[in-house]
XYZ file of C-alpha atoms in Angstrom:
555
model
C 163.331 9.370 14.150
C 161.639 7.530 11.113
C 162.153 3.690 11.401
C 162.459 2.009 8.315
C 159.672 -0.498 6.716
C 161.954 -3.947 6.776
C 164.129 -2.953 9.718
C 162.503 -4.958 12.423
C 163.375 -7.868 10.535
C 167.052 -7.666 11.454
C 166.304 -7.937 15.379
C 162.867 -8.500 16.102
C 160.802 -8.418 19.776
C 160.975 -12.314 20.991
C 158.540 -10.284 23.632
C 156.014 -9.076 21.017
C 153.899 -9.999 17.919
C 150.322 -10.147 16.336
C 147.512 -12.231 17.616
C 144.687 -13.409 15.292
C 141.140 -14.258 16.821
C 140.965 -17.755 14.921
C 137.533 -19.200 13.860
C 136.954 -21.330 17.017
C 137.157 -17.928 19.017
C 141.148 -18.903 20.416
C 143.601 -16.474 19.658
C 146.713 -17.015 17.663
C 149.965 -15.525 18.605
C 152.462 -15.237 15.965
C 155.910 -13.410 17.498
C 157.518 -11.405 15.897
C 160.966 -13.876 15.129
C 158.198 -16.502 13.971
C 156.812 -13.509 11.510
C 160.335 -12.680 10.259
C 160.905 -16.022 9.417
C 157.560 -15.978 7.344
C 158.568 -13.194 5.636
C 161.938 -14.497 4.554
C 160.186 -17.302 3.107
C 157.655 -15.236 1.247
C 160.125 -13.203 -0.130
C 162.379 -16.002 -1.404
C 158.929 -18.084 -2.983
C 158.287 -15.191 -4.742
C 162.066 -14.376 -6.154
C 162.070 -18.236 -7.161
C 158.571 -17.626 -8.620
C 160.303 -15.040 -11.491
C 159.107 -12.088 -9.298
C 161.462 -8.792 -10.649
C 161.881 -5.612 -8.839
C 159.168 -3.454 -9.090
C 156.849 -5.414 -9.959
C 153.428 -5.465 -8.438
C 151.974 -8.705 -6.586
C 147.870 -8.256 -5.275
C 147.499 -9.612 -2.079
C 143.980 -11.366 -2.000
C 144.342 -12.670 1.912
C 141.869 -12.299 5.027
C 143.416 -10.833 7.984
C 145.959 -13.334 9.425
C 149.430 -14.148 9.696
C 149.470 -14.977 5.876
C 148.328 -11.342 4.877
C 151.297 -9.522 7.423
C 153.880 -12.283 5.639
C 152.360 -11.849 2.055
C 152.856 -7.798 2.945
C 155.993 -7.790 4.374
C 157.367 -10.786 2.260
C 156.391 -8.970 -1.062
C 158.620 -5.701 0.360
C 161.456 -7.501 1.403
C 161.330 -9.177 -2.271
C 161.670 -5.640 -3.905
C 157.693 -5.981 -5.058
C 155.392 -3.591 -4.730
C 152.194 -5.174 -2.775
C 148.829 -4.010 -3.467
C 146.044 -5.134 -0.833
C 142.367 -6.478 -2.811
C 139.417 -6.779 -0.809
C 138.084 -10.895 -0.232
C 134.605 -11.359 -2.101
C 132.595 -10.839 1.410
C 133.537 -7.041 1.256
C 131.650 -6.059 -1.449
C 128.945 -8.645 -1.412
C 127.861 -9.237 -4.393
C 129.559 -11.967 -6.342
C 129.044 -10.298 -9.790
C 130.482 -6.374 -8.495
C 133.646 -8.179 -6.660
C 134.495 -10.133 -9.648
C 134.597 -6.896 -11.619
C 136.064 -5.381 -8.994
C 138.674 -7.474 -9.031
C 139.762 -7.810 -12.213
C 139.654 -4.055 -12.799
C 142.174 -3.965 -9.624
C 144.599 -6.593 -11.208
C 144.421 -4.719 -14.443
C 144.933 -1.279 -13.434
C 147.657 -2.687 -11.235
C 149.911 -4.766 -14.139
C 150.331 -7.462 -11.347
C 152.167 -10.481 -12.597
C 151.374 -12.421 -9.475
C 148.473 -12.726 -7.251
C 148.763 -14.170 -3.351
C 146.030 -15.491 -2.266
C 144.498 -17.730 0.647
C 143.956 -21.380 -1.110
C 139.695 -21.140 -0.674
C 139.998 -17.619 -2.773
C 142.592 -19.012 -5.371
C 140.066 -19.969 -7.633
C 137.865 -16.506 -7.376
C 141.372 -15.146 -8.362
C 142.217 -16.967 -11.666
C 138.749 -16.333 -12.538
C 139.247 -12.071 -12.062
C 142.969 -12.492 -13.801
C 143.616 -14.977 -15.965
C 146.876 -13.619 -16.907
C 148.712 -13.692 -13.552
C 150.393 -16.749 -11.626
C 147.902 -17.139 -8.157
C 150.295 -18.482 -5.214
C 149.154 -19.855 -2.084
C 151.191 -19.325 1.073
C 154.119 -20.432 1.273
C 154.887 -23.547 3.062
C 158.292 -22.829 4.417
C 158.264 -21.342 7.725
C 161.878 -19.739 7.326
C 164.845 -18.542 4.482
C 167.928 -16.900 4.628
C 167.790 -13.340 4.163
C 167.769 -11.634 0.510
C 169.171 -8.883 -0.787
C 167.087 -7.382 -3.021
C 166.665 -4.035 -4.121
C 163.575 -2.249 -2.859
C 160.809 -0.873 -5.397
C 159.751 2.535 -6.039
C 156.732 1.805 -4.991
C 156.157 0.818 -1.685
C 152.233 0.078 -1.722
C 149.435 0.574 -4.305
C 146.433 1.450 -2.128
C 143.531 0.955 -3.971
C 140.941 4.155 -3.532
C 137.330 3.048 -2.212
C 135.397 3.847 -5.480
C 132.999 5.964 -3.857
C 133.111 8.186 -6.456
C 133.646 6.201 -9.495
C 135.951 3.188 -10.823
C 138.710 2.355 -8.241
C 142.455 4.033 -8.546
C 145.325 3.269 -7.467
C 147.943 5.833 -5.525
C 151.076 4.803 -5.771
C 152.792 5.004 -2.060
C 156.480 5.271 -1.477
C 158.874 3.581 1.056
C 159.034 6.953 2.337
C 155.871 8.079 2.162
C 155.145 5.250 4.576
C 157.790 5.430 7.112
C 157.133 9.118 7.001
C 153.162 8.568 7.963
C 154.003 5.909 10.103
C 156.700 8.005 12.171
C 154.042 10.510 12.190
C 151.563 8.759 13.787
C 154.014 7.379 16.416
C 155.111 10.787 17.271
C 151.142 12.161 17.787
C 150.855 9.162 20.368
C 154.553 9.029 22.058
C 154.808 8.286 25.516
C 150.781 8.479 25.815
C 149.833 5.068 24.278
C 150.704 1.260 25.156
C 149.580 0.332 21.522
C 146.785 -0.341 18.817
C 143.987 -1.882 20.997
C 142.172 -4.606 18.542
C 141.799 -3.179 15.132
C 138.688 -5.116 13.140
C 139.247 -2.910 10.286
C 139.890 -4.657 6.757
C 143.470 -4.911 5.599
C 142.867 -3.654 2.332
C 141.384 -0.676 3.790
C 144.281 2.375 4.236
C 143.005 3.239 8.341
C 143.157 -0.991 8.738
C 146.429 -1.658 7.048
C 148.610 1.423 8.090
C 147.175 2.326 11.393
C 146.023 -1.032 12.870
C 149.401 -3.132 10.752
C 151.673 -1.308 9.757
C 152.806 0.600 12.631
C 152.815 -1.493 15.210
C 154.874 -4.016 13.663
C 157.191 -1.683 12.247
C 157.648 -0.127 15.728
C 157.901 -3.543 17.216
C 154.728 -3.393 19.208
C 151.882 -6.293 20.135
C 148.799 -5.718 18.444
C 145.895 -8.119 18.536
C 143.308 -8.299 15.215
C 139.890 -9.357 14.713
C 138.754 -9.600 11.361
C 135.941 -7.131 9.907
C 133.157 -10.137 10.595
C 134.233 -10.961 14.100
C 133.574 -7.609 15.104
C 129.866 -7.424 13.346
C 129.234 -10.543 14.760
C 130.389 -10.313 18.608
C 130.995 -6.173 19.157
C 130.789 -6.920 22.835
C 133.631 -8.796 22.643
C 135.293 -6.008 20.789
C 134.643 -4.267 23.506
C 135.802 -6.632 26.561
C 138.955 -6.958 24.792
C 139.972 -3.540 25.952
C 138.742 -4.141 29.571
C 141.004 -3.087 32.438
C 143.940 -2.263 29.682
C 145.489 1.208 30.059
C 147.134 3.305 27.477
C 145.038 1.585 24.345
C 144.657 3.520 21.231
C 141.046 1.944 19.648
C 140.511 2.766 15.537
C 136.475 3.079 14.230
C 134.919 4.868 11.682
C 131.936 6.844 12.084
C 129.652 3.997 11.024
C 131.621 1.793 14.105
C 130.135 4.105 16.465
C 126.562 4.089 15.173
C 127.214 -0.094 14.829
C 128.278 -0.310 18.818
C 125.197 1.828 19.888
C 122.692 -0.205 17.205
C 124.080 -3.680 19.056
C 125.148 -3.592 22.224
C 122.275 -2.851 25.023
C 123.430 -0.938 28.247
C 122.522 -3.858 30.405
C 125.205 -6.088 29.155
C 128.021 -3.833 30.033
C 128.329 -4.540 33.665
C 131.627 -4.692 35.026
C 133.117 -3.360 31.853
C 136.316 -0.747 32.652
C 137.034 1.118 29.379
C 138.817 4.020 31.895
C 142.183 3.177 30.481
C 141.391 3.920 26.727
C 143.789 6.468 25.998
C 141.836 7.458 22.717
C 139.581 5.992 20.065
C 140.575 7.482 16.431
C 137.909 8.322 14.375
C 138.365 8.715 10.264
C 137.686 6.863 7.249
C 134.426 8.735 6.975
C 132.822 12.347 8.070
C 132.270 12.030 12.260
C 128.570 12.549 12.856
C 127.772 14.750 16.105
C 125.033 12.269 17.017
C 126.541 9.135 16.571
C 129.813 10.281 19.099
C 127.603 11.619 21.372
C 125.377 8.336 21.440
C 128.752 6.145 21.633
C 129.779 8.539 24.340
C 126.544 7.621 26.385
C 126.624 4.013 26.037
C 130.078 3.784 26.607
C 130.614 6.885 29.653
C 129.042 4.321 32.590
C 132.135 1.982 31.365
C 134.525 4.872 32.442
C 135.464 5.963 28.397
C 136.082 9.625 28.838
C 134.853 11.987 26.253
C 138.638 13.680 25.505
C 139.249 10.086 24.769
C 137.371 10.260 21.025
C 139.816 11.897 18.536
C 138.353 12.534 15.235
C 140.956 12.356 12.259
C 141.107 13.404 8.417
C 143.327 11.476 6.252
C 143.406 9.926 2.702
C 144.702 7.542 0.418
C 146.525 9.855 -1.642
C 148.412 11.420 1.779
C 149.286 7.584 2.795
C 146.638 7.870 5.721
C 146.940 10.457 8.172
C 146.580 14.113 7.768
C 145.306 15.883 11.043
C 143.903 14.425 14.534
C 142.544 16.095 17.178
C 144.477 17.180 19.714
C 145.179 15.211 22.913
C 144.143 16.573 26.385
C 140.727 17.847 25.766
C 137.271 17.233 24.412
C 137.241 17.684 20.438
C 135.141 20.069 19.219
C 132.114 20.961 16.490
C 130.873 23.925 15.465
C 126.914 24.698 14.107
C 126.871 26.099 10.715
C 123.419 28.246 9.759
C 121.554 25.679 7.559
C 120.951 26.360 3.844
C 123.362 26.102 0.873
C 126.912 27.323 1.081
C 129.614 29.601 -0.928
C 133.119 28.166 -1.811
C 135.450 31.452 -0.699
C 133.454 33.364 1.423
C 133.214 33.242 5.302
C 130.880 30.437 6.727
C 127.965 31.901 9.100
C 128.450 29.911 12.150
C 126.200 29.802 14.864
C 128.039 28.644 17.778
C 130.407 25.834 19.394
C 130.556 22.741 21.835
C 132.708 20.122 22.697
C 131.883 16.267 22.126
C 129.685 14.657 25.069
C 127.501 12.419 25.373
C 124.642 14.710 24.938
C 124.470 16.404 21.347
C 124.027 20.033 21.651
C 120.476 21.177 20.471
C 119.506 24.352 18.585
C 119.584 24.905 14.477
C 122.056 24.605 12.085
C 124.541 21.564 10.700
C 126.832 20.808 13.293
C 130.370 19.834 11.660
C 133.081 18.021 13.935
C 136.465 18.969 14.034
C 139.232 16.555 12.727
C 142.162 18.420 14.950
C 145.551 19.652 13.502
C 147.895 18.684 11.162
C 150.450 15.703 12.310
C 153.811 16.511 12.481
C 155.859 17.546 9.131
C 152.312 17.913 7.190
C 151.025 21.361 6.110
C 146.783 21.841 5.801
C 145.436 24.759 4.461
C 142.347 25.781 2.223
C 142.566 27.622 -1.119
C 139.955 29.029 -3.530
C 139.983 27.830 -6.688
C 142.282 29.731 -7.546
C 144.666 28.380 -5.543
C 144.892 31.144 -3.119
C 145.291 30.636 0.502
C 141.668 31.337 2.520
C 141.793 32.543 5.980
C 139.990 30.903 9.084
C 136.177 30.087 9.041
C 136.084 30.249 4.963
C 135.223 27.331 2.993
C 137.237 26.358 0.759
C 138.882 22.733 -0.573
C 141.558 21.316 1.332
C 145.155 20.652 0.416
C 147.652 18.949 1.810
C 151.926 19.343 1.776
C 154.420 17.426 3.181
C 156.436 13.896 2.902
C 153.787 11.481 3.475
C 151.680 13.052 0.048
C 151.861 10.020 -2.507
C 154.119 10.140 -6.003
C 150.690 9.643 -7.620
C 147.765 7.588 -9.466
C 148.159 5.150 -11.273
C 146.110 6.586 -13.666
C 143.730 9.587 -15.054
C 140.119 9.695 -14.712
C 137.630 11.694 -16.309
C 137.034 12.528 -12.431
C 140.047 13.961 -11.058
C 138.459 15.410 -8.259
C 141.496 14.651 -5.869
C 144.907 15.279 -7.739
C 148.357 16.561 -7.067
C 149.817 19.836 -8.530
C 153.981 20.353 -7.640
C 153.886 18.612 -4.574
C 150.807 20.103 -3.561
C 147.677 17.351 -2.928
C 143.980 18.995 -4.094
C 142.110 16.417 -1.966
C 138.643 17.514 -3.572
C 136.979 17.680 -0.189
C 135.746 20.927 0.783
C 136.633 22.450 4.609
C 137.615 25.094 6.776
C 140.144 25.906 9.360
C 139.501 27.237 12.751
C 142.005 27.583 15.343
C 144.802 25.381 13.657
C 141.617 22.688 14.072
C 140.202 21.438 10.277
C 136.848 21.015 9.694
C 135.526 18.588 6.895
C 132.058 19.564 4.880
C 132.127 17.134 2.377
C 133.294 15.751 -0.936
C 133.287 18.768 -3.892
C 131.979 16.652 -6.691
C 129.120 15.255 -3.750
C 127.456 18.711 -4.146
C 124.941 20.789 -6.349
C 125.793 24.078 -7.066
C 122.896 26.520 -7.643
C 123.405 30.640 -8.030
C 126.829 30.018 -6.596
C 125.765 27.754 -3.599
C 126.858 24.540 -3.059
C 124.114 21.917 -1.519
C 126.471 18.752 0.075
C 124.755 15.339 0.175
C 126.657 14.310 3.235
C 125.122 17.440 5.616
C 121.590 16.429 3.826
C 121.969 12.984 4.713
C 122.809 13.639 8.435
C 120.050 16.090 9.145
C 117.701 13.002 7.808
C 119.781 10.974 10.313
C 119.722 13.580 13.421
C 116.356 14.353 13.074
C 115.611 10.290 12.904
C 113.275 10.768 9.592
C 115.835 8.164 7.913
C 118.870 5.833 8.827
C 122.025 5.903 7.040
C 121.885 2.360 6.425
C 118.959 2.717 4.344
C 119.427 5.842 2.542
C 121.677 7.123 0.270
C 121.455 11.139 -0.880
C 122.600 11.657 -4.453
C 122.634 15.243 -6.563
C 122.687 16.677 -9.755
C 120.639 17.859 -13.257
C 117.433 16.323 -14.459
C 116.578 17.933 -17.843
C 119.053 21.081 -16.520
C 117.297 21.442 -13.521
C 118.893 20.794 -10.327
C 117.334 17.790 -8.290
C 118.163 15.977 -5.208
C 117.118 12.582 -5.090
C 116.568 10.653 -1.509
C 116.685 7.144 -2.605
C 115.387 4.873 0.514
C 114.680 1.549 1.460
C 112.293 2.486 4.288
C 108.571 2.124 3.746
C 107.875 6.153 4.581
C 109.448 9.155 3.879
C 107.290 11.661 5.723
C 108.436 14.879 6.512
C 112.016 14.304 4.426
C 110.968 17.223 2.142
C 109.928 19.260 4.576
C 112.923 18.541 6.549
C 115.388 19.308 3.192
C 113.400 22.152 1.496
C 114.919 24.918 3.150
C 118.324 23.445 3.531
C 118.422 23.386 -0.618
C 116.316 26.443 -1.194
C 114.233 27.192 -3.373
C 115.459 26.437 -6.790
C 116.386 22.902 -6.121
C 113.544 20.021 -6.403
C 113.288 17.568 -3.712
C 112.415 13.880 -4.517
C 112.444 10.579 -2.256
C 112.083 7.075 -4.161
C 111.818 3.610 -2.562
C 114.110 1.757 -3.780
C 115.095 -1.928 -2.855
C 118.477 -2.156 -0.144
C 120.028 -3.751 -2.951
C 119.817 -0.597 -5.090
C 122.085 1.397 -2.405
C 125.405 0.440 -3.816
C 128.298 0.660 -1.144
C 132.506 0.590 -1.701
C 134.305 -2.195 0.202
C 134.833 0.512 3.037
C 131.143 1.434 3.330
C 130.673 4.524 1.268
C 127.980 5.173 -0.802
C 128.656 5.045 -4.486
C 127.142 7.768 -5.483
C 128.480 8.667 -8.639
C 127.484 5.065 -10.408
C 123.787 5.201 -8.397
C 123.035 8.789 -10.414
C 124.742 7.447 -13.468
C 121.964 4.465 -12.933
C 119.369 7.086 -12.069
C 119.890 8.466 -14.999
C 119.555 5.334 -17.448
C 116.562 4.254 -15.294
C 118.377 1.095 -14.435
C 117.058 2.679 -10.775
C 113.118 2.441 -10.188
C 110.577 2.713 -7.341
C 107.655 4.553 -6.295
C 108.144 8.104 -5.527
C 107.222 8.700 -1.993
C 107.459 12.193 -1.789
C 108.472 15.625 -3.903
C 108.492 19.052 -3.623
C 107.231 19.549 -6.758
C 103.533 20.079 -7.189
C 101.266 16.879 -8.245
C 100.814 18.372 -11.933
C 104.496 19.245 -12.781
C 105.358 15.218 -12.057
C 102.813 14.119 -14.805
């Protein structure tokens, strides 16, 4: 049964609601009535504000009660809300202020709800709309307005060039959100403590979303909380049974990086009922790592679910599988075909020892939720059978009505319903298996080399850290060049390590560059389009530490 987005307003939980870790490190509990009542008010502010149906309103609030009421209010108003990451997210005052007014642009927002500290950031990025702080009414009789088209503009993460918006429907989002209930029904007591942002898709549908809509409690820390106290994170799921946790891949690595075994005594994690894994390709070595630190502490390894989704599906497209260990699967290292069979070495499930021997090991993301079809297709369009890499696509009623606009990139796109993700995968068993982004490749004879299995062989192999590194591809005066650019002091044995992965054709260089120079999107991805565009103008320098080319062919 799909519940519907403004529904819980009519009867809300008096025995539920959202806490907030506040500041002083106290929890606020907001329940549900008191929320409803917030979102009235919202929604009639922004009516008496001139707001129309349909029209868009950027939400520029930290996680909090005034983001859920801003969301919510801005629905029940007929608007179409459209999350913008806060200044801290992308770090740099000059990139956020682009950032942002590139977001309130593409979006035609007439309005802009902010928290009163960033209302002056946001007349500065749009000049043009009306900036509202919260609402100071803490109730309003209900309105009747009619509902927008549009149910959400989720802003993409720009990883691969400026940031788009996909236009999400009503149904699009009660269709993903039943979804996800349905994968968890009867197995879960609710959403843990999501940290993620709230302008990220995993944060705002996942750890949001569905728990309000399906009137459960949810507690939320804010994305700095968690960097600055991940053992508390952590104790906040002590002793609870039936909790779903949500972390990307870099969460895991964070977790292991910070928290030392020692201070884990007495911690019972033997009632997480899963941690979801997406926003970003699972590494084999980071899950087995968290799996180590965290086993002692009674986390079982069945309990880590890897998951695929995407903007342009809502959020969630497959998840592994409850009642077992997830699996990966060793692919023989060197460049790969699109369309023809993958030569694959052997299997394993996740533990918390990686499984040795060669070859890129590539974790599986599980099956398709309920009502969504996954398959892989040449480029012709043509369905590819099992253990052939191909790109993925996606069918089925949580697939967005769209961008909000062309890009000279339109790696991910739909065709008649059908969603080309531009990410490049195989199918095993029902199970998906993500390689990596299409356009984040070199093609050579026929081959393609993908950054993101480079950059984790530098990062199993411990000859470079993610943080620190960033792998970009493409043509240097027509020849095909892979450039490590790295913050760390050495790069010895990277070329060595890469050389045969890329073969023979394909020059290997590593340049120091300063951590500044590693551009990352609000959700952590590297930007690797704009860093090679950079390259390119030689707005990028450093010494070259390393190259496979021979000493006289760099003079």
């Amino acid at each position: 049964m799909t519940t519907g987005l403004l529904d819980w307003l009519d009867a809300p939980s008096a025995s539920a609601g959202l806490r907030f870790l506040g500041d002083d490190g106290a929890w606020e509990t907001v329940p549900y009535p008191a929320l409803a009542g917030l979102v009235r008010a919202t929604a009639r502010d922004l009516r008496e504000r001139g707001l129309t149906t349909g029209q868009v309103v950027v939400i520029l609030r930290r996680t909090g009660p005034g983001f859920a009421a801003a969301f919510f209010g801005t629905l029940a108003a007929g608007g179409t809300p459209a999350p913008l990451a806060p200044p801290a997210a992308l770090g740099d005052a000059r990139r956020w202020r682009e950032h942002a007014a590139h977001v309130i642009a593409e979006s035609g927002a007439a309005l802009v709800l902010a928290d009163r500290d960033l209302a002056g950031a946001a007349a500065a990025a749009g000049p043009a709309c009306a900036v509202l702080a919260p609402a100071t009414a803490r109730d309003a009789p209900p309105g009747s307005w009619t509902p927008a088209e549009t149910a959400l503009l989720q802003f993409t993460s720009g990883s691969r060039g400026r940031v788009r918006g996909v236009r999400v429907s009503r149904g699009n989002l009660e269709a993903n959100i039943a979804m996800i209930g349905r994968r968890w029904a009867g197995r879960a007591a609710g959403t843990g403590v999501p940290w993620l942002p709230l302008h990220h898709d995993l944060g705002l549908i996942f750890g949001l979303l569905t728990p309000v809509v399906r009137g459960e409690p949810v507690a939320l820390m804010r994305p700095e909380q968690f960097v600055q106290q991940p053992l508390r994170w952590l104790r906040e799921h002590h002793g609870r049974s039936g909790l779903v946790m949500l972390m990307p891949n870099f969460g895991l690595e964070y977790i292991v990086r910070r928290v030392r075994p020692e201070r884990l005594g007495g911690l019972d994690l033997s009632g997480v009922e899963a941690v979801v894994t997406g926003a970003e390709r699972v590494r084999l070595d980071a899950a087995a790592a968290f799996l180590d630190l965290l086993g002692p502490c009674g986390l079982r390894p069945s309990a880590l679910r890897p998951a695929y989704g995407l903007a342009e599906a809502t959020l969630g497209v497959t998840c592994a599988p409850l009642g077992r260990a997830a699996r990966a699967v060793a692919v023989a290292p060197g460049p790969l075909r699109m369309g023809e069979p993958l030569p694959l070495l052997g299997s394993a499930e996740l533990s918390p020892r990686a499984p040795s021997g060669p070859g890129t090991w590539h974790v599986g993301c599980g099956t398709p939720l309920d009502g969504l079809a996954v398959r892989i297709v040449d480029d012709a369009g043509r369905r590819l059978p099992d253990g052939t890499l191909g790109e993925i696509t996606v069918t089925g009623p949580s697939v967005a009505l769209g961008h909000t606009s062309e890009q000279e990139d339109r790696a991910t796109r739909f065709e008649d319903g059908v969603l080309l993700t531009g990410d490049a995968g195989f199918m095993i068993d029902g199970e998906l298996y993500v390689v990596g982004r299409i356009g984040d490749s070199l093609q050579v004879r026929g081959r393609n080399v993908y950054v993101e299995d480079l950059e984790a062989v530098l990062t199993e192999e411990g000859l470079l850290t993610r943080q620190r590194t960033a792998v970009l591809a493409g043509y240097l005066d027509d020849d095909p060049v892979v450039c490590v650019l790295t913050a760390a002091p050495s790069a010895e044995g990277v070329v060595a390590c890469l050389a045969p992965l890329v073969g023979p054709d394909v020059t290997v260089r590593v340049v120091r560059v300063k951590a500044g120079a590693i551009e990352l999107t609000s959700s952590g991805k590297p930007r690797r389009r704009a860093m090679w565009r950079k390259l390119l103008a030689g707005e990028i320098d450093g010494p070259l530490l390393a190259s496979s080319e021979p000493a006289e062919a760099r003079r």
